[in-house]
Amino acid sequence: MRDLLNQLDEPAAVPYLVLIGSIVLFAALLLLRRKLAAAAMLGGIRIGNGQTIGMREEQDDYFATVAQDYGTLAVLGDGISGMANGRLASTAAVTVFTQAFTKLGKADDWRSFFARTARRSNEEIVSSLGGNKGGTTLVAAVVSDGLLYWGSVGDSILTVYRDGEFIPLNRKHTFGSLLQTRYLSGEISKEEAVSNPLQHRLINYLGHEGFKEMEIGETPFQLQKKDKIILCSDGITHALNELELEELLRRGRHPQKAAELIIQAVEDKGRSNQDNATIVIMDKGW
């Protein structure tokens, strides 16, 4: 009788074994897919990004990355929150840059590319605004043949993280930078420079008819093994200091992991005035 029951139970167990096997296979495939996605590259460059709306009602930051045979572009715009059309401005500027980059067809004189595309972005924003106020910062980086080319306008950040140190590449185009220059030349005191309530006001941005030119790297930056190229809006740097950022970058070896850790750290601060915060990280994946 026992042998008969065993014979009856064995076929009944087969569907369950098949089901369990299918679940294990599905989980393994899902894990493999995630690992492959994490290892995905654009033009040989690993990309990571993260974003939080902070305490704002709208996300005015906008970013994009795109790869072609001649290089990989990352571009980030931080729409000016004090103006009604920050999102429109940042979206327009980033879109103009990505479209111009994909239409090149070959490597360009990158200084010329940044200069003419910034002017075109400004014209597009001004036209779209139709007389209304709006504007955006913008920082753009192209990696081509192991070299970093860049352009910047406003107060978003472009820096290279190398061996535990940050190498800043662009300047902040704010009234505070002018005050700092005046302090260093002896025109005003340090107290006058740091206490001025207008020190964070932008003096150069895309979206106004008085725009003249963007800051462009004089020479290409030679990248080294394990360098991380970081583009971020000021919502990141106002929330986290360099020591905190350095610790998070060391913990997150893959750019995507590092970006996620940084955004989580910004949110964990719980700042009541937290601005939109966006970060893009690129490396060669050595």
CSV table of C-alpha atoms in Angstrom, one decimal:
chain,number,residue,atom,x,y,z
A,1,MET,CA,0.0,0.0,0.0
A,2,ARG,CA,2.9,2.4,0.9
A,3,ASP,CA,4.5,1.8,-2.5
A,4,LEU,CA,1.2,2.6,-4.2
A,5,LEU,CA,0.8,5.9,-2.3
A,6,ASN,CA,4.4,6.8,-3.2
A,7,GLN,CA,3.7,6.2,-6.9
A,8,LEU,CA,0.6,8.4,-6.7
A,9,ASP,CA,2.5,11.2,-4.9
A,10,GLU,CA,5.4,11.4,-7.3
A,11,PRO,CA,3.5,12.6,-10.3
A,12,ALA,CA,1.6,15.1,-8.2
A,13,ALA,CA,4.9,16.6,-7.0
A,14,VAL,CA,6.2,17.2,-10.5
A,15,PRO,CA,4.2,20.4,-11.2
A,16,TYR,CA,5.5,21.9,-7.9
A,17,LEU,CA,9.1,21.0,-8.8
A,18,VAL,CA,8.6,22.6,-12.2
A,19,LEU,CA,7.1,25.7,-10.6
A,20,ILE,CA,10.0,26.0,-8.1
A,21,GLY,CA,12.5,25.5,-10.9
A,22,SER,CA,10.8,28.2,-13.0
A,23,ILE,CA,10.9,30.7,-10.0
A,24,VAL,CA,14.6,30.0,-9.4
A,25,LEU,CA,15.4,30.5,-13.2
A,26,PHE,CA,13.3,33.7,-13.3
A,27,ALA,CA,15.1,35.1,-10.3
A,28,ALA,CA,18.5,34.2,-11.8
A,29,LEU,CA,17.6,35.8,-15.1
A,30,LEU,CA,16.3,38.9,-13.3
A,31,LEU,CA,19.6,39.2,-11.3
A,32,LEU,CA,21.6,38.8,-14.5
A,33,ARG,CA,19.5,41.5,-16.3
A,34,ARG,CA,20.1,43.9,-13.4
A,35,LYS,CA,23.9,43.2,-13.5
A,36,LEU,CA,24.0,43.7,-17.2
A,37,ALA,CA,22.0,47.0,-17.0
A,38,ALA,CA,24.4,48.2,-14.2
A,39,ALA,CA,27.3,47.5,-16.4
A,40,ALA,CA,25.8,49.2,-19.5
A,41,MET,CA,28.0,51.9,-21.1
A,42,LEU,CA,27.5,54.7,-23.5
A,43,GLY,CA,30.3,54.9,-26.0
A,44,GLY,CA,32.6,53.0,-23.6
A,45,ILE,CA,31.7,55.4,-20.7
A,46,ARG,CA,29.8,54.2,-17.6
A,47,ILE,CA,27.0,56.5,-16.7
A,48,GLY,CA,25.2,57.1,-13.4
A,49,ASN,CA,22.6,59.6,-12.5
A,50,GLY,CA,20.2,60.6,-9.7
A,51,GLN,CA,17.6,63.3,-9.0
A,52,THR,CA,15.3,64.5,-6.3
A,53,ILE,CA,12.7,67.3,-6.3
A,54,GLY,CA,13.6,68.3,-2.8
A,55,MET,CA,11.1,70.6,-1.2
A,56,ARG,CA,10.2,72.3,-4.4
A,57,GLU,CA,6.8,72.0,-6.1
A,58,GLU,CA,8.3,71.3,-9.5
A,59,GLN,CA,11.4,69.7,-10.8
A,60,ASP,CA,13.3,72.4,-12.8
A,61,ASP,CA,16.5,70.4,-13.3
A,62,TYR,CA,16.8,68.5,-16.6
A,63,PHE,CA,19.7,66.4,-17.9
A,64,ALA,CA,20.6,64.0,-20.7
A,65,THR,CA,23.5,61.8,-21.9
A,66,VAL,CA,24.2,60.6,-25.4
A,67,ALA,CA,27.0,58.7,-27.2
A,68,GLN,CA,28.2,58.8,-30.7
A,69,ASP,CA,31.3,57.3,-32.4
A,70,TYR,CA,33.2,60.5,-31.7
A,71,GLY,CA,32.4,61.0,-28.1
A,72,THR,CA,30.0,60.9,-25.2
A,73,LEU,CA,28.0,64.0,-24.0
A,74,ALA,CA,26.5,64.7,-20.6
A,75,VAL,CA,24.6,67.9,-20.1
A,76,LEU,CA,22.7,69.3,-17.1
A,77,GLY,CA,20.5,72.3,-16.8
A,78,ASP,CA,19.2,73.8,-13.5
A,79,GLY,CA,16.2,75.9,-14.3
A,80,ILE,CA,16.1,79.1,-12.1
A,81,SER,CA,13.4,78.4,-9.5
A,82,GLY,CA,12.7,82.0,-8.8
A,83,MET,CA,11.4,82.4,-12.4
A,84,ALA,CA,8.1,80.9,-13.6
A,85,ASN,CA,9.7,79.1,-16.6
A,86,GLY,CA,12.7,77.3,-15.1
A,87,ARG,CA,11.6,73.9,-16.4
A,88,LEU,CA,11.0,75.2,-19.9
A,89,ALA,CA,14.4,76.8,-20.0
A,90,SER,CA,16.4,73.8,-18.7
A,91,THR,CA,14.5,71.4,-21.0
A,92,ALA,CA,15.1,73.6,-24.1
A,93,ALA,CA,18.8,74.1,-23.4
A,94,VAL,CA,19.5,70.4,-22.8
A,95,THR,CA,17.5,69.4,-25.8
A,96,VAL,CA,19.3,71.9,-28.1
A,97,PHE,CA,22.7,70.6,-26.9
A,98,THR,CA,21.8,66.9,-27.4
A,99,GLN,CA,20.4,67.5,-30.8
A,100,ALA,CA,23.4,69.5,-31.9
A,101,PHE,CA,25.7,66.8,-30.7
A,102,THR,CA,24.0,64.0,-32.5
A,103,LYS,CA,23.9,65.9,-35.7
A,104,LEU,CA,27.7,66.5,-35.8
A,105,GLY,CA,28.6,63.3,-37.6
A,106,LYS,CA,32.2,63.5,-36.5
A,107,ALA,CA,34.5,65.0,-33.8
A,108,ASP,CA,34.3,68.8,-33.7
A,109,ASP,CA,36.3,71.8,-32.6
A,110,TRP,CA,34.7,71.4,-29.2
A,111,ARG,CA,35.3,75.0,-28.1
A,112,SER,CA,33.4,76.1,-31.2
A,113,PHE,CA,30.7,73.5,-30.5
A,114,PHE,CA,30.1,74.8,-27.0
A,115,ALA,CA,30.1,78.4,-28.0
A,116,ARG,CA,27.7,78.2,-30.9
A,117,THR,CA,25.3,75.7,-29.2
A,118,ALA,CA,25.1,77.9,-26.1
A,119,ARG,CA,24.1,80.9,-28.3
A,120,ARG,CA,21.5,78.7,-30.1
A,121,SER,CA,20.2,77.5,-26.7
A,122,ASN,CA,19.8,81.0,-25.5
A,123,GLU,CA,18.0,82.0,-28.6
A,124,GLU,CA,15.6,79.0,-28.4
A,125,ILE,CA,14.8,79.9,-24.7
A,126,VAL,CA,14.2,83.6,-25.4
A,127,SER,CA,12.0,82.7,-28.3
A,128,SER,CA,10.0,80.1,-26.3
A,129,LEU,CA,9.5,82.5,-23.4
A,130,GLY,CA,7.9,85.1,-25.6
A,131,GLY,CA,8.8,88.0,-23.3
A,132,ASN,CA,8.2,86.1,-20.0
A,133,LYS,CA,10.9,85.6,-17.5
A,134,GLY,CA,12.9,82.3,-17.4
A,135,GLY,CA,16.4,81.0,-17.4
A,136,THR,CA,18.7,78.1,-16.6
A,137,THR,CA,22.2,77.2,-15.7
A,138,LEU,CA,24.0,74.7,-17.9
A,139,VAL,CA,27.1,72.5,-17.7
A,140,ALA,CA,28.1,70.2,-20.5
A,141,ALA,CA,30.9,67.7,-20.8
A,142,VAL,CA,32.2,65.7,-23.8
A,143,VAL,CA,34.6,62.8,-23.4
A,144,SER,CA,36.4,62.0,-26.6
A,145,ASP,CA,39.6,59.9,-27.0
A,146,GLY,CA,40.4,60.1,-23.3
A,147,LEU,CA,40.0,63.8,-23.1
A,148,LEU,CA,37.4,65.9,-21.4
A,149,TYR,CA,36.0,69.0,-23.1
A,150,TRP,CA,33.5,71.2,-21.3
A,151,GLY,CA,31.4,74.4,-21.2
A,152,SER,CA,29.5,76.0,-18.4
A,153,VAL,CA,27.2,78.9,-17.6
A,154,GLY,CA,25.7,79.7,-14.2
A,155,ASP,CA,26.4,78.0,-10.9
A,156,SER,CA,26.1,74.2,-11.6
A,157,ILE,CA,29.2,72.2,-10.9
A,158,LEU,CA,31.7,70.3,-13.1
A,159,THR,CA,34.5,68.6,-11.2
A,160,VAL,CA,36.7,65.5,-11.6
A,161,TYR,CA,37.1,63.2,-8.6
A,162,ARG,CA,40.6,61.7,-8.6
A,163,ASP,CA,42.4,59.7,-5.8
A,164,GLY,CA,40.2,61.1,-3.1
A,165,GLU,CA,40.4,64.7,-4.3
A,166,PHE,CA,38.2,67.0,-6.3
A,167,ILE,CA,39.5,68.9,-9.3
A,168,PRO,CA,37.1,71.8,-10.0
A,169,LEU,CA,37.0,72.8,-13.6
A,170,ASN,CA,34.4,75.6,-13.9
A,171,ARG,CA,33.6,78.8,-12.0
A,172,LYS,CA,30.3,79.9,-10.5
A,173,HIS,CA,28.9,82.8,-12.4
A,174,THR,CA,27.3,84.5,-9.4
A,175,PHE,CA,27.6,88.0,-7.8
A,176,GLY,CA,29.5,86.2,-5.0
A,177,SER,CA,32.3,85.4,-7.4
A,178,LEU,CA,32.6,89.1,-8.2
A,179,LEU,CA,32.6,90.0,-4.5
A,180,GLN,CA,35.4,87.4,-4.0
A,181,THR,CA,37.4,89.1,-6.7
A,182,ARG,CA,36.9,92.5,-5.2
A,183,TYR,CA,37.9,91.2,-1.8
A,184,LEU,CA,41.1,89.6,-3.1
A,185,SER,CA,42.0,92.9,-4.8
A,186,GLY,CA,41.5,94.8,-1.5
A,187,GLU,CA,38.4,96.8,-2.6
A,188,ILE,CA,36.1,95.4,0.1
A,189,SER,CA,36.5,93.5,3.3
A,190,LYS,CA,36.0,89.7,3.8
A,191,GLU,CA,32.9,90.5,5.9
A,192,GLU,CA,31.4,92.6,3.1
A,193,ALA,CA,32.0,89.8,0.6
A,194,VAL,CA,30.5,86.9,2.6
A,195,SER,CA,27.6,88.8,4.2
A,196,ASN,CA,26.2,90.3,1.0
A,197,PRO,CA,22.6,89.0,0.6
A,198,LEU,CA,22.9,89.0,-3.2
A,199,GLN,CA,26.0,86.7,-3.3
A,200,HIS,CA,24.1,83.8,-4.8
A,201,ARG,CA,22.4,85.8,-7.5
A,202,LEU,CA,23.4,84.6,-11.0
A,203,ILE,CA,25.1,87.1,-13.3
A,204,ASN,CA,25.2,84.8,-16.3
A,205,TYR,CA,22.7,82.2,-17.4
A,206,LEU,CA,20.8,81.1,-20.5
A,207,GLY,CA,17.4,82.7,-21.2
A,208,HIS,CA,18.1,86.4,-21.3
A,209,GLU,CA,18.8,88.7,-24.2
A,210,GLY,CA,22.0,90.0,-22.5
A,211,PHE,CA,23.7,86.6,-22.6
A,212,LYS,CA,27.1,86.9,-24.3
A,213,GLU,CA,29.0,83.6,-23.9
A,214,MET,CA,29.6,80.6,-21.8
A,215,GLU,CA,32.8,79.6,-20.0
A,216,ILE,CA,34.7,77.0,-22.0
A,217,GLY,CA,37.7,75.0,-20.9
A,218,GLU,CA,40.8,76.5,-22.5
A,219,THR,CA,42.5,73.2,-23.0
A,220,PRO,CA,41.1,69.6,-22.9
A,221,PHE,CA,41.4,67.9,-19.6
A,222,GLN,CA,43.5,64.7,-19.7
A,223,LEU,CA,41.6,61.9,-17.9
A,224,GLN,CA,43.4,59.3,-15.9
A,225,LYS,CA,42.5,55.8,-14.7
A,226,LYS,CA,39.6,55.7,-12.2
A,227,ASP,CA,38.7,59.4,-12.7
A,228,LYS,CA,35.0,60.2,-12.1
A,229,ILE,CA,33.5,63.2,-14.0
A,230,ILE,CA,30.8,64.8,-12.0
A,231,LEU,CA,28.1,67.2,-13.2
A,232,CYS,CA,25.6,68.5,-10.5
A,233,SER,CA,23.2,71.2,-9.7
A,234,ASP,CA,23.7,73.3,-6.6
A,235,GLY,CA,21.0,71.4,-4.8
A,236,ILE,CA,23.8,68.8,-4.3
A,237,THR,CA,26.6,71.1,-3.1
A,238,HIS,CA,24.3,73.1,-0.8
A,239,ALA,CA,23.3,69.9,1.0
A,240,LEU,CA,26.6,68.0,1.1
A,241,ASN,CA,30.1,69.1,1.7
A,242,GLU,CA,33.2,67.7,0.0
A,243,LEU,CA,34.0,65.3,2.8
A,244,GLU,CA,30.5,63.8,2.6
A,245,LEU,CA,30.7,63.6,-1.2
A,246,GLU,CA,34.1,62.0,-1.1
A,247,GLU,CA,32.9,59.3,1.3
A,248,LEU,CA,29.9,58.5,-0.9
A,249,LEU,CA,32.0,58.3,-4.1
A,250,ARG,CA,34.4,55.9,-2.4
A,251,ARG,CA,31.5,53.6,-1.3
A,252,GLY,CA,29.9,53.7,-4.8
A,253,ARG,CA,32.4,52.4,-7.2
A,254,HIS,CA,29.9,52.2,-10.1
A,255,PRO,CA,28.7,55.6,-11.1
A,256,GLN,CA,25.0,54.6,-10.7
A,257,LYS,CA,25.6,53.3,-7.2
A,258,ALA,CA,27.5,56.5,-6.3
A,259,ALA,CA,24.7,58.7,-7.7
A,260,GLU,CA,22.0,56.8,-5.8
A,261,LEU,CA,24.0,57.1,-2.5
A,262,ILE,CA,24.4,60.8,-3.0
A,263,ILE,CA,20.8,61.5,-3.7
A,264,GLN,CA,19.8,59.4,-0.7
A,265,ALA,CA,22.2,61.4,1.5
A,266,VAL,CA,20.7,64.7,0.2
A,267,GLU,CA,17.2,63.4,1.0
A,268,ASP,CA,18.3,62.1,4.4
A,269,LYS,CA,19.4,65.6,5.4
A,270,GLY,CA,15.7,66.6,5.5
A,271,ARG,CA,16.5,70.3,4.8
A,272,SER,CA,13.4,72.5,4.9
A,273,ASN,CA,14.7,74.5,1.9
A,274,GLN,CA,16.1,71.7,-0.1
A,275,ASP,CA,16.3,72.7,-3.8
A,276,ASN,CA,16.0,70.3,-6.7
A,277,ALA,CA,19.1,68.2,-6.8
A,278,THR,CA,20.6,66.3,-9.8
A,279,ILE,CA,23.9,64.5,-10.4
A,280,VAL,CA,25.4,62.8,-13.4
A,281,ILE,CA,28.6,60.8,-13.0
A,282,MET,CA,30.8,59.4,-15.8
A,283,ASP,CA,33.8,57.2,-15.8
A,284,LYS,CA,35.6,54.8,-18.1
A,285,GLY,CA,34.8,51.7,-16.1
A,286,TRP,CA,38.5,50.7,-15.8
